[in-house]
């Protein structure tokens, strides 16, 4: 039986590799708290390539405007239709910023419109319990960017499952550190990633 | 004293008179005598309709050989059997009637449907109809042909030309849920998803941490009144091995994947033993043989009661056995979800259909009789043989049927001529 592999999406436009420390940190978190067989290293997979279908969960982030190619849109559409899940995080953390506007537009064009995910969704109790919905990030709280805490995540749902999970709370910054540094934190701020992965694996 | 010539003439007159009277007597007897019974009467379907009442109400022939172009209706068969039991020897042949038989089985999947199994001679065009019309046709190979139908209205009518076999769908099935047990993995998730998409009620128990499971559906007992089948994805199902074994023995179905079958507690249920990993030589999923692109753990050391269901490129890929009232299927494929995601355009549907068939092959089902008004024989030639005995060769020499009473007209003319000649000779002689 194959392991869960954390895959980061490489796309043509923008800075897809803006959060290189996130994969290792999340892999560490999964291994730390769950019994999921997780591969010790993440992979990078091109959004426009058929290799995308080998990783049913993929992570996409960046700061810069997002503009998918036709091949990327087509591949992504098929990926979602067959049961894949895309987790997108705005590394730029602003509502009217270049990444947010363009990413939302591309997702809408490729998959469907993003809608607010209710804060009592099963995602928030898939492993750890987050009674107030998505945990806030230090980047929201420190006033950087739009100076607002985003109370909801956005999602495209297909037949009761989350097909695309979109965050503009900047988890990429929140989780972008070496896993050894978790010992300096009072609360492990990567726990929500466990919920996302467990939800992807169990719906 | 009469002359010699006159004496000879008188003798001739007596002889002619005697011959004429004898011929007249024979003609009279021929008209009045009872008809002789035929040695063997041949009847066809066309003549039977008129002859059966005649034979029943009057004198039946000693022997009848019936030649059928199509299998007669049950009423005709019963009538012939009754005549046979009353003393008439009966033989029959049906040289042009093919041995066709049909059976309908409900498909044990939530979407329902039926399998129609038609037994027929090889290389025959078999057409299939139901109450709404033509459904399909196919050429028989080997012993027959099987049709899979999403829906069957009324009964199935399988025909080779004018020869029809009819059978109703006699059972409807009630299926329980499918319980999927495994750790949180893509295979557990996509197997559950595929079955749900095909209409199965799925309960999933996925281990996400020691002592912690993600549950979908109820976590209740494994019993056949509620659950039709269990799918053990990996060794986490070992915890339930005893319950699973009891469930299978009481009639439940079990699908074991390779990782689960390696656990000793579950291996005792498996039809064989899974071997080491064999990587596919064909990386791209071909639509005609997609599972050849999956990692395979060939199944070996098959138990004596195991049946091979599928062979991969490197060995047995699926095998089954019965345990008690239940069935177990062992699959050697790994990560079938890759077929769904990476296969061709039809891969998701094909993956769903395959998994649904695998589960249907073991699923416990409750059968309920269906009322029907289908009339006809499911195996017409067999029904005819059952009623009248095995067929026999048509007799070589047969009578044409009823003896004729008609006498040729020349015979009457001859009698008159002979009597007139005798009378004329006497009168010319001067005698009275």
Coordinates of C-alpha atoms in Angstrom, one line a residue:
Chain A
X1 CA 0.0 0.0 0.0
X2 CA 1.4 3.3 -1.0
X3 CA 2.2 6.1 1.5
X4 CA 0.6 9.5 1.6
X5 CA 2.9 11.8 -0.4
X6 CA 2.7 15.6 0.2
X7 CA 2.8 17.1 -3.2
X8 CA 3.4 20.8 -4.0
X9 CA 2.0 22.1 -7.3
X10 CA 4.3 23.8 -9.7
X11 CA 2.4 26.1 -12.1
X12 CA 3.7 28.2 -15.0
X13 CA 2.8 31.7 -13.6
X14 CA 3.8 33.1 -10.3
X15 CA 6.1 31.9 -7.5
X16 CA 4.9 28.4 -6.8
X17 CA 7.9 27.6 -4.6
X18 CA 7.4 30.4 -2.2
X19 CA 7.0 28.1 0.8
X20 CA 9.7 25.4 0.6
X21 CA 9.7 24.6 4.3
X22 CA 6.0 23.8 4.5
X23 CA 6.0 20.3 3.1
X24 CA 8.6 19.0 5.6
X25 CA 6.8 20.6 8.5
X26 CA 3.5 19.1 7.6
X27 CA 5.0 15.7 6.9
X28 CA 6.5 15.9 10.4
X29 CA 3.1 16.9 11.9
X30 CA 1.3 14.0 10.2
X31 CA 3.9 11.5 11.4
X32 CA 3.8 13.0 14.9
X33 CA 0.1 12.8 15.5
X34 CA -1.4 10.1 13.2
X35 CA -0.7 6.6 12.1
X36 CA -1.0 7.6 8.5
X37 CA 1.8 6.1 6.4
X38 CA 3.4 9.3 5.1
X39 CA 6.3 9.5 2.8
X40 CA 9.3 11.2 4.5
X41 CA 9.8 13.6 1.7
X42 CA 7.4 15.7 -0.4
X43 CA 7.3 15.9 -4.2
X44 CA 6.9 18.7 -6.7
X45 CA 4.4 18.0 -9.4
X46 CA 3.6 20.0 -12.5
X47 CA 0.0 21.2 -12.7
X48 CA -0.1 20.6 -16.4
X49 CA 1.3 17.1 -16.3
X50 CA -0.4 13.7 -15.9
X51 CA 1.8 13.1 -12.9
X52 CA -0.7 15.2 -11.0
X53 CA -3.0 12.2 -10.9
X54 CA -0.5 10.2 -8.9
X55 CA -1.1 12.5 -5.9
X56 CA -4.7 12.9 -4.9
X57 CA -3.9 15.7 -2.5
X58 CA -1.8 18.7 -3.7
X59 CA -0.8 22.0 -2.2
X60 CA -0.6 25.3 -4.2
X61 CA 0.6 28.6 -2.9
X62 CA 2.3 31.8 -4.0
X63 CA 2.4 35.6 -3.8
X64 CA 2.1 36.6 -7.4
X65 CA -0.8 36.6 -9.8
X66 CA -1.9 33.2 -10.9
X67 CA -2.8 32.5 -14.5
X68 CA -3.2 28.8 -15.5
X69 CA -2.4 27.6 -19.0
X70 CA -5.0 25.7 -20.9
X71 CA -3.2 22.5 -20.1
X72 CA -3.1 23.3 -16.4
X73 CA -6.8 24.0 -16.4
X74 CA -7.7 20.8 -18.2
X75 CA -5.5 18.7 -16.0
X76 CA -6.8 20.3 -12.8
X77 CA -10.4 19.8 -14.0
X78 CA -9.9 16.1 -14.6
X79 CA -8.0 15.8 -11.3
X80 CA -10.9 17.2 -9.4
X81 CA -13.5 15.3 -11.3
X82 CA -11.8 12.0 -10.4
X83 CA -11.6 12.8 -6.7
X84 CA -8.5 14.8 -6.2
X85 CA -8.3 17.6 -3.6
X86 CA -6.5 20.9 -4.1
X87 CA -5.5 23.0 -1.1
X88 CA -4.6 26.6 -2.0
X89 CA -3.2 29.1 0.4
X90 CA -2.6 32.7 -0.3
X91 CA 0.9 33.3 0.8
X92 CA 0.3 37.0 0.2
X93 CA -2.4 37.3 2.8
X94 CA -4.5 40.1 1.4
X95 CA -8.0 40.2 0.2
X96 CA -7.5 42.5 -2.8
X97 CA -4.0 41.3 -3.5
X98 CA -2.8 39.9 -6.8
X99 CA -2.7 36.3 -5.8
X100 CA -6.2 36.2 -4.2
X101 CA -8.0 37.8 -7.0
X102 CA -6.4 35.8 -9.8
X103 CA -6.4 32.5 -7.9
X104 CA -10.1 32.8 -7.2
X105 CA -10.8 33.7 -10.8
X106 CA -8.7 30.7 -12.1
X107 CA -10.4 28.3 -9.7
X108 CA -13.8 29.6 -10.7
X109 CA -12.9 29.2 -14.4
X110 CA -11.4 25.7 -14.0
X111 CA -13.5 24.1 -11.4
X112 CA -16.3 26.3 -10.1
X113 CA -17.0 29.2 -7.8
X114 CA -15.6 29.2 -4.3
X115 CA -18.0 29.5 -1.5
X116 CA -17.7 30.1 2.2
X117 CA -17.1 26.9 4.1
X118 CA -19.3 26.9 7.3
X119 CA -17.2 26.9 10.5
X120 CA -19.1 23.9 11.8
X121 CA -18.0 21.8 8.8
X122 CA -16.7 18.3 9.5
X123 CA -13.2 19.5 8.4
X124 CA -12.9 21.4 11.7
X125 CA -13.4 18.2 13.8
X126 CA -11.7 15.7 11.4
X127 CA -8.9 15.1 13.9
X128 CA -8.3 18.0 16.3
X129 CA -11.4 20.1 17.2
X130 CA -11.5 23.7 16.1
X131 CA -14.8 25.0 17.5
X132 CA -14.5 28.4 16.0
X133 CA -13.5 27.3 12.5
X134 CA -10.2 27.9 10.8
X135 CA -7.4 28.9 13.3
X136 CA -6.1 32.4 12.9
X137 CA -2.5 32.9 12.0
X138 CA 0.0 35.2 13.5
X139 CA 0.1 37.0 10.2
X140 CA -3.5 37.9 10.5
X141 CA -3.1 39.0 14.0
X142 CA -0.1 41.2 13.6
X143 CA -1.9 43.5 11.2
X144 CA 0.2 42.7 8.2
X145 CA -1.6 43.0 4.9
X146 CA -5.3 43.8 5.1
X147 CA -5.3 43.9 8.9
X148 CA -8.3 41.6 9.0
X149 CA -8.8 38.1 10.3
X150 CA -10.5 36.0 7.7
X151 CA -13.2 34.2 9.6
X152 CA -13.9 31.5 6.9
X153 CA -12.1 29.4 4.5
X154 CA -13.5 29.0 1.0
X155 CA -14.2 25.8 -0.8
X156 CA -15.6 24.2 -3.9
X157 CA -17.5 21.1 -2.9
X158 CA -18.4 18.2 -5.1
X159 CA -21.0 15.7 -3.9
X160 CA -20.4 16.3 -0.3
X161 CA -16.6 16.4 -0.4
X162 CA -14.2 19.4 -0.4
X163 CA -12.6 19.4 -3.9
X164 CA -10.8 22.8 -3.5
X165 CA -10.0 24.3 -0.1
X166 CA -8.9 27.9 -0.3
X167 CA -7.3 29.9 2.4
X168 CA -6.2 33.5 2.5
X169 CA -5.1 33.2 6.1
X170 CA -1.5 32.7 5.0
X171 CA -0.9 29.2 6.5
X172 CA 2.1 29.0 4.2
X173 CA 3.8 31.7 6.4
X174 CA 2.5 30.1 9.6
X175 CA 3.8 26.7 8.7
X176 CA 7.0 27.8 6.9
X177 CA 9.6 26.8 9.5
X178 CA 11.8 23.8 10.2
X179 CA 9.9 21.1 12.1
X180 CA 12.5 21.0 14.8
X181 CA 11.4 24.5 15.8
X182 CA 8.1 23.2 17.0
X183 CA 9.6 22.6 20.4
X184 CA 9.8 26.4 20.8
X185 CA 6.1 26.8 20.3
X186 CA 3.6 26.6 23.2
X187 CA 1.0 25.3 20.8
X188 CA 1.8 23.5 17.6
X189 CA 0.3 25.8 15.0
X190 CA 0.4 23.1 12.3
X191 CA -2.3 20.9 13.8
X192 CA -4.9 22.3 11.4
X193 CA -2.9 20.7 8.6
X194 CA -3.7 17.3 10.2
X195 CA -7.4 18.0 9.8
X196 CA -6.9 18.9 6.2
X197 CA -5.0 15.8 5.3
X198 CA -7.2 13.5 7.4
X199 CA -10.3 15.0 5.8
X200 CA -8.8 14.5 2.4
X201 CA -8.1 10.8 3.1
X202 CA -11.4 10.0 4.8
X203 CA -13.8 12.6 3.4
Chain B
X1 CA -78.5 -83.0 -77.1
X2 CA -76.6 -79.7 -76.9
X3 CA -73.5 -79.5 -79.2
X4 CA -70.0 -79.2 -77.8
X5 CA -69.9 -75.5 -78.8
X6 CA -73.1 -74.8 -77.0
X7 CA -71.9 -76.6 -73.9
X8 CA -68.7 -74.6 -73.9
X9 CA -70.7 -71.4 -74.4
X10 CA -72.9 -72.3 -71.4
X11 CA -69.9 -73.0 -69.3
X12 CA -68.4 -69.7 -70.4
X13 CA -71.7 -67.9 -69.5
X14 CA -71.6 -69.5 -66.0
X15 CA -68.0 -68.5 -65.5
X16 CA -68.6 -64.9 -66.6
X17 CA -71.7 -64.7 -64.4
X18 CA -69.8 -66.1 -61.4
X19 CA -66.8 -63.8 -61.9
X20 CA -69.1 -60.8 -62.2
X21 CA -71.0 -61.7 -59.1
X22 CA -67.8 -62.4 -57.2
X23 CA -66.4 -59.0 -58.2
X24 CA -69.7 -57.3 -57.3
X25 CA -69.6 -59.1 -53.9
X26 CA -66.0 -58.0 -53.3
X27 CA -66.8 -54.4 -54.1
X28 CA -69.7 -54.5 -51.7
X29 CA -67.6 -55.9 -49.0
X30 CA -64.9 -53.3 -49.6
X31 CA -67.4 -50.5 -49.1
X32 CA -68.8 -52.0 -45.9
X33 CA -65.8 -53.4 -44.2
X34 CA -64.1 -51.6 -41.2
X35 CA -61.0 -49.6 -42.1
X36 CA -57.8 -51.3 -41.3
X37 CA -55.6 -49.5 -38.6
X38 CA -52.5 -47.8 -40.1
X39 CA -49.1 -49.3 -39.1
X40 CA -47.8 -45.8 -38.2
X41 CA -49.5 -42.4 -38.7
X42 CA -47.4 -39.3 -39.3
X43 CA -48.8 -36.1 -38.0
X44 CA -47.5 -32.6 -38.2
X45 CA -48.4 -29.6 -36.1
X46 CA -50.9 -28.5 -38.8
X47 CA -52.7 -31.8 -38.8
X48 CA -52.6 -32.4 -35.1
X49 CA -55.1 -29.7 -34.3
X50 CA -57.8 -31.6 -36.2
X51 CA -56.5 -35.2 -35.5
X52 CA -56.3 -34.9 -31.7
X53 CA -60.1 -34.6 -31.2
X54 CA -60.6 -37.3 -33.8
X55 CA -58.3 -39.7 -32.1
X56 CA -59.8 -38.8 -28.7
X57 CA -63.4 -39.3 -29.7
X58 CA -62.9 -42.1 -32.2
X59 CA -60.4 -44.8 -32.9
X60 CA -56.9 -43.6 -32.3
X61 CA -54.2 -45.1 -34.6
X62 CA -52.0 -47.7 -33.1
X63 CA -48.9 -45.6 -33.7
X64 CA -48.3 -42.0 -34.3
X65 CA -45.1 -40.2 -35.1
X66 CA -45.4 -36.5 -34.7
X67 CA -43.0 -34.2 -36.6
X68 CA -42.7 -30.7 -35.1
X69 CA -41.4 -27.6 -36.7
X70 CA -41.7 -25.7 -33.4
X71 CA -42.3 -27.0 -29.9
X72 CA -46.1 -27.3 -29.5
X73 CA -47.9 -25.6 -26.7
X74 CA -48.1 -27.2 -23.3
X75 CA -51.8 -28.1 -23.8
X76 CA -51.0 -30.0 -27.0
X77 CA -48.1 -31.8 -25.3
X78 CA -50.4 -32.8 -22.4
X79 CA -53.1 -34.1 -24.9
X80 CA -50.6 -36.3 -26.7
X81 CA -49.3 -37.6 -23.4
X82 CA -52.9 -38.5 -22.4
X83 CA -53.4 -40.3 -25.7
X84 CA -50.2 -42.1 -25.2
X85 CA -51.2 -43.3 -21.8
X86 CA -54.5 -44.5 -23.2
X87 CA -52.6 -46.9 -25.5
X88 CA -51.5 -45.1 -28.5
X89 CA -47.8 -45.5 -29.2
X90 CA -46.2 -42.1 -29.7
X91 CA -42.9 -41.1 -31.2
X92 CA -41.8 -37.6 -32.2
X93 CA -39.0 -35.7 -33.9
X94 CA -38.2 -32.1 -34.2
X95 CA -35.2 -31.9 -36.5
X96 CA -35.3 -28.2 -37.0
X97 CA -35.9 -27.1 -33.4
X98 CA -32.8 -25.8 -31.7
X99 CA -32.1 -26.6 -28.0
X100 CA -32.5 -23.2 -26.5
X101 CA -33.0 -22.4 -22.8
X102 CA -33.1 -19.1 -20.8
X103 CA -32.7 -18.2 -17.2
X104 CA -32.9 -14.8 -15.6
X105 CA -30.9 -13.8 -12.5
X106 CA -31.1 -10.5 -10.7
X107 CA -27.8 -8.6 -10.4
X108 CA -26.8 -8.2 -6.8
X109 CA -25.9 -4.5 -7.1
X110 CA -27.9 -1.5 -5.9
X111 CA -28.7 -0.4 -9.4
X112 CA -30.4 -3.8 -10.0
X113 CA -30.8 -5.2 -13.4
X114 CA -30.6 -8.7 -14.5
X115 CA -28.3 -11.3 -16.1
X116 CA -30.0 -13.3 -18.8
X117 CA -28.3 -16.6 -19.5
X118 CA -29.1 -18.2 -22.8
X119 CA -28.1 -21.7 -23.6
X120 CA -28.0 -22.2 -27.3
X121 CA -26.0 -24.1 -30.0
X122 CA -22.9 -22.3 -31.1
X123 CA -22.8 -19.7 -33.8
X124 CA -26.5 -18.9 -33.7
X125 CA -27.9 -15.4 -33.7
X126 CA -29.8 -15.0 -30.4
X127 CA -32.2 -12.1 -30.0
X128 CA -33.5 -11.0 -26.6
X129 CA -36.8 -9.2 -25.9
X130 CA -38.8 -8.2 -23.0
X131 CA -42.3 -6.9 -22.7
X132 CA -41.3 -3.5 -24.2
X133 CA -39.5 -4.9 -27.2
X134 CA -36.1 -5.8 -28.6
X135 CA -33.3 -5.5 -26.1
X136 CA -30.2 -6.9 -27.7
X137 CA -28.9 -9.7 -29.9
X138 CA -25.6 -11.6 -30.0
X139 CA -24.1 -14.6 -31.6
X140 CA -23.8 -17.6 -29.3
X141 CA -20.3 -19.0 -28.6
X142 CA -19.6 -22.3 -27.0
X143 CA -22.6 -23.1 -24.9
X144 CA -24.6 -19.9 -25.3
X145 CA -24.5 -16.2 -24.5
X146 CA -25.0 -14.0 -21.4
X147 CA -26.7 -10.6 -21.5
X148 CA -26.4 -8.0 -18.7
X149 CA -29.3 -5.6 -18.6
X150 CA -29.9 -2.5 -16.5
X151 CA -33.6 -3.3 -16.5
X152 CA -35.9 -6.0 -17.5
X153 CA -39.6 -5.4 -18.0
X154 CA -41.7 -8.5 -17.4
X155 CA -40.0 -11.6 -18.7
X156 CA -37.1 -12.3 -21.0
X157 CA -37.7 -13.9 -24.4
X158 CA -34.7 -15.4 -26.1
X159 CA -35.2 -16.5 -29.6
X160 CA -33.3 -18.3 -32.4
X161 CA -35.4 -17.5 -35.4
X162 CA -39.0 -18.5 -34.6
X163 CA -37.9 -20.7 -31.6
X164 CA -38.5 -18.8 -28.4
X165 CA -37.6 -19.6 -24.8
X166 CA -39.3 -17.5 -22.1
X167 CA -38.4 -16.9 -18.5
X168 CA -39.5 -14.3 -15.9
X169 CA -37.4 -12.5 -13.3
X170 CA -38.5 -14.3 -10.3
X171 CA -36.6 -12.7 -7.5
X172 CA -35.8 -9.2 -6.3
X173 CA -32.9 -8.6 -4.0
X174 CA -32.4 -6.6 -0.9
X175 CA -28.8 -5.6 -0.2
X176 CA -27.3 -4.4 3.0
X177 CA -24.5 -2.0 3.4
X178 CA -20.8 -2.5 2.7
X179 CA -18.3 -2.0 5.6
X180 CA -14.9 -0.8 4.5
X181 CA -12.2 -1.3 7.2
X182 CA -8.7 0.1 6.8
X183 CA -6.3 2.8 7.8
X184 CA -6.7 6.3 6.4
X185 CA -5.3 5.8 2.9
X186 CA -6.2 6.6 -0.6
X187 CA -7.2 3.0 -1.3
X188 CA -9.7 2.9 1.6
X189 CA -11.1 6.3 0.6
X190 CA -11.5 5.6 -3.1
X191 CA -12.9 2.1 -2.7
X192 CA -15.5 3.6 -0.4
X193 CA -16.2 6.4 -2.8
X194 CA -16.4 4.2 -5.9
X195 CA -19.0 2.0 -4.2
X196 CA -21.0 4.9 -2.9
X197 CA -21.1 6.3 -6.4
X198 CA -22.5 3.0 -7.6
X199 CA -25.3 3.2 -5.1
X200 CA -24.0 1.0 -2.3
X201 CA -24.6 2.1 1.2
X202 CA -21.0 2.3 2.6
X203 CA -19.9 2.4 6.2
X204 CA -16.2 3.1 6.6
X205 CA -13.9 2.7 9.6
X206 CA -10.5 4.3 8.9
X207 CA -7.8 4.2 11.5
X208 CA -6.1 7.6 11.8
X209 CA -4.2 7.2 15.0
X210 CA -3.8 4.5 17.7
X211 CA -7.2 4.1 19.2
X212 CA -8.8 6.7 16.9
X213 CA -10.9 6.0 13.9
X214 CA -12.8 8.1 11.4
X215 CA -16.2 6.7 11.1
X216 CA -18.6 7.0 8.2
X217 CA -22.0 5.6 8.9
X218 CA -22.9 3.5 11.9
X219 CA -20.5 1.4 13.7
X220 CA -22.8 -1.5 14.6
X221 CA -22.5 -5.2 14.5
X222 CA -21.5 -7.2 11.4
X223 CA -24.6 -9.3 10.7
X224 CA -26.2 -10.3 7.5
X225 CA -29.5 -8.6 8.3
X226 CA -27.8 -5.2 7.9
X227 CA -24.5 -5.8 6.2
X228 CA -23.9 -7.5 2.9
X229 CA -20.1 -7.4 2.7
X230 CA -17.0 -6.4 4.4
X231 CA -13.9 -5.1 2.6
X232 CA -10.7 -5.5 4.6
X233 CA -8.2 -3.1 3.1
X234 CA -5.2 -3.7 5.3
X235 CA -4.0 -5.3 8.6
X236 CA -6.0 -2.9 10.7
X237 CA -8.9 -5.2 10.1
X238 CA -7.2 -7.9 12.1
X239 CA -8.8 -6.4 15.2
X240 CA -12.2 -7.6 13.8
X241 CA -11.0 -10.9 12.4
X242 CA -13.2 -13.0 14.7
X243 CA -16.3 -11.0 14.0
X244 CA -15.5 -11.0 10.3
X245 CA -15.1 -14.8 10.3
X246 CA -18.4 -15.3 12.0
X247 CA -20.1 -12.9 9.6
X248 CA -18.7 -14.8 6.6
X249 CA -19.7 -18.2 7.9
X250 CA -23.3 -17.0 8.5
X251 CA -23.5 -15.9 4.8
X252 CA -21.8 -12.5 4.6
X253 CA -19.3 -11.6 2.0
X254 CA -15.7 -10.6 2.4
X255 CA -13.2 -8.9 0.1
X256 CA -9.6 -9.2 1.2
X257 CA -6.9 -7.0 -0.2
X258 CA -3.4 -8.2 -0.2
X259 CA -2.2 -6.3 2.8
X260 CA -5.1 -7.6 4.9
X261 CA -4.6 -11.2 3.7
X262 CA -1.1 -11.2 5.1
X263 CA -2.3 -10.8 8.6
X264 CA -2.5 -14.3 10.2
X265 CA -5.9 -13.9 11.6
X266 CA -7.4 -13.0 8.2
X267 CA -5.1 -15.3 6.2
X268 CA -7.2 -18.3 7.4
X269 CA -10.1 -16.9 5.5
X270 CA -8.2 -16.2 2.3
X271 CA -8.4 -18.5 -0.7
X272 CA -4.7 -18.5 -1.1
X273 CA -1.5 -16.7 0.0
X274 CA -0.3 -13.4 -1.5
X275 CA 3.2 -13.3 -2.9
X276 CA 5.8 -10.6 -3.3
X277 CA 5.3 -7.4 -5.2
X278 CA 5.4 -7.4 -8.9
X279 CA 5.7 -4.1 -10.6
X280 CA 3.7 -3.6 -13.8
X281 CA 5.6 -3.7 -17.0
X282 CA 2.9 -1.6 -18.6
X283 CA 2.8 1.8 -16.9
X284 CA 0.1 3.4 -18.9
X285 CA -3.5 2.2 -18.2
X286 CA -4.8 0.6 -21.3
X287 CA -8.6 0.7 -21.5
X288 CA -8.9 -2.9 -22.5
X289 CA -6.7 -4.3 -19.6
X290 CA -6.2 -1.5 -17.1
X291 CA -5.4 -3.7 -14.1
X292 CA -2.3 -4.8 -15.8
X293 CA -0.8 -1.4 -14.9
X294 CA -1.4 -2.0 -11.2
X295 CA 1.2 -3.4 -8.8
X296 CA 0.3 -7.0 -8.2
X297 CA 0.9 -9.5 -5.4
X298 CA 0.2 -12.8 -7.2
X299 CA -1.9 -15.2 -5.3
X300 CA -0.3 -18.6 -4.8
X301 CA -0.8 -21.7 -2.6
X302 CA -4.4 -21.8 -3.5
X303 CA -6.6 -23.8 -1.2
X304 CA -8.4 -26.9 -2.7
X305 CA -11.7 -25.2 -2.8
X306 CA -10.4 -21.9 -4.2
X307 CA -11.6 -20.7 -7.6
X308 CA -9.4 -18.5 -9.8
X309 CA -11.4 -15.4 -10.9
X310 CA -8.8 -13.3 -12.7
X311 CA -5.2 -13.8 -13.9
X312 CA -2.9 -10.9 -14.2
X313 CA 0.2 -10.7 -16.3
X314 CA 2.3 -12.2 -13.5
X315 CA 0.0 -14.7 -11.9
X316 CA -3.4 -15.1 -10.2
X317 CA -4.8 -11.7 -9.4
X318 CA -8.2 -12.7 -7.9
X319 CA -9.4 -15.9 -6.3
X320 CA -12.5 -16.9 -4.3
X321 CA -13.7 -19.6 -2.0
X322 CA -16.8 -20.4 0.1
X323 CA -16.7 -20.5 3.9
X324 CA -19.8 -21.8 5.4
X325 CA -22.7 -19.9 3.8
X326 CA -20.5 -17.0 2.8
X327 CA -18.0 -16.1 0.1
X328 CA -14.5 -14.6 0.3
X329 CA -12.7 -12.9 -2.6
X330 CA -8.9 -12.2 -2.4
X331 CA -7.5 -9.4 -4.6
X332 CA -3.8 -9.3 -5.3
X333 CA -4.0 -5.8 -6.8
X334 CA -2.5 -2.8 -4.9
X335 CA -3.7 0.7 -5.0
X336 CA -6.5 0.3 -7.5
X337 CA -7.2 4.0 -7.0
X338 CA -4.4 4.7 -9.4
X339 CA -6.5 3.2 -12.2
X340 CA -9.3 5.6 -11.3
X341 CA -7.1 8.7 -11.3
X342 CA -4.6 7.9 -14.0
X343 CA -6.5 5.8 -16.4
X344 CA -8.2 6.8 -19.6
X345 CA -11.5 8.7 -20.1
X346 CA -13.6 5.8 -18.9
X347 CA -11.4 4.9 -16.0
X348 CA -13.5 6.3 -13.1
X349 CA -16.6 4.5 -14.4
X350 CA -14.7 1.3 -15.1
X351 CA -13.1 1.4 -11.6
X352 CA -16.5 1.9 -10.0
X353 CA -18.1 -0.9 -12.1
X354 CA -15.3 -3.3 -11.3
X355 CA -15.5 -2.7 -7.6
X356 CA -19.2 -3.0 -7.6
X357 CA -19.0 -6.4 -9.4
X358 CA -16.4 -7.6 -6.9
X359 CA -18.6 -6.7 -4.0
X360 CA -21.7 -8.1 -5.7
X361 CA -20.0 -11.4 -6.2
X362 CA -19.7 -12.0 -2.5
X363 CA -22.5 -9.8 -1.1
X364 CA -25.1 -11.4 1.1
X365 CA -28.6 -10.7 -0.4
X366 CA -32.1 -11.4 0.7
X367 CA -34.3 -12.7 -2.1
X368 CA -38.0 -11.9 -2.5
X369 CA -40.2 -13.6 -5.0
X370 CA -41.6 -11.4 -7.8
X371 CA -45.1 -12.0 -9.1
X372 CA -45.2 -12.5 -12.8
X373 CA -47.5 -13.5 -15.6
X374 CA -45.0 -14.9 -18.1
X375 CA -46.3 -17.9 -19.9
X376 CA -44.1 -20.2 -21.9
X377 CA -41.2 -22.5 -21.5
X378 CA -37.8 -21.6 -20.3
X379 CA -36.4 -24.6 -22.1
X380 CA -38.9 -25.6 -24.7
X381 CA -37.2 -28.7 -26.2
X382 CA -36.5 -30.0 -22.7
X383 CA -40.1 -29.5 -21.8
X384 CA -41.2 -31.4 -24.9
X385 CA -38.8 -34.3 -24.0
X386 CA -40.0 -34.3 -20.4
X387 CA -43.6 -34.6 -21.6
X388 CA -43.2 -37.1 -24.5
X389 CA -40.0 -38.8 -23.8
X390 CA -36.9 -38.6 -26.0
X391 CA -37.3 -38.1 -29.7
X392 CA -37.2 -41.0 -32.2
X393 CA -36.5 -41.4 -35.8
X394 CA -39.3 -40.9 -38.2
X395 CA -40.5 -44.4 -39.4
X396 CA -39.3 -45.4 -42.9
X397 CA -42.6 -46.9 -44.1
X398 CA -45.7 -45.3 -43.0
X399 CA -49.3 -45.4 -44.2
X400 CA -50.8 -42.3 -45.6
X401 CA -53.3 -42.3 -42.9
X402 CA -57.0 -43.3 -43.4
X403 CA -57.6 -46.2 -45.7
X404 CA -59.5 -45.1 -48.8
X405 CA -62.9 -46.6 -49.5
X406 CA -63.0 -45.3 -53.0
X407 CA -63.3 -48.0 -55.8
X408 CA -62.1 -47.4 -59.3
X409 CA -65.0 -46.8 -61.7
X410 CA -63.6 -49.3 -64.3
X411 CA -64.3 -52.1 -61.8
X412 CA -68.0 -51.2 -61.9
X413 CA -68.0 -51.0 -65.7
X414 CA -66.3 -54.4 -65.8
X415 CA -69.0 -56.0 -63.6
X416 CA -71.7 -54.6 -65.7
X417 CA -70.0 -55.7 -68.9
X418 CA -69.6 -59.2 -67.6
X419 CA -73.2 -59.6 -66.5
X420 CA -74.5 -58.0 -69.7
X421 CA -72.3 -60.3 -71.8
X422 CA -73.6 -63.4 -69.9
X423 CA -77.2 -62.2 -70.2
X424 CA -76.8 -61.3 -73.9
X425 CA -75.2 -64.7 -74.7
X426 CA -78.1 -66.5 -73.0
X427 CA -80.8 -64.5 -74.8
X428 CA -79.1 -65.0 -78.1
X429 CA -79.0 -68.7 -77.4
X430 CA -82.7 -68.5 -76.8
X431 CA -82.4 -69.3 -73.1
X432 CA -83.9 -67.2 -70.3

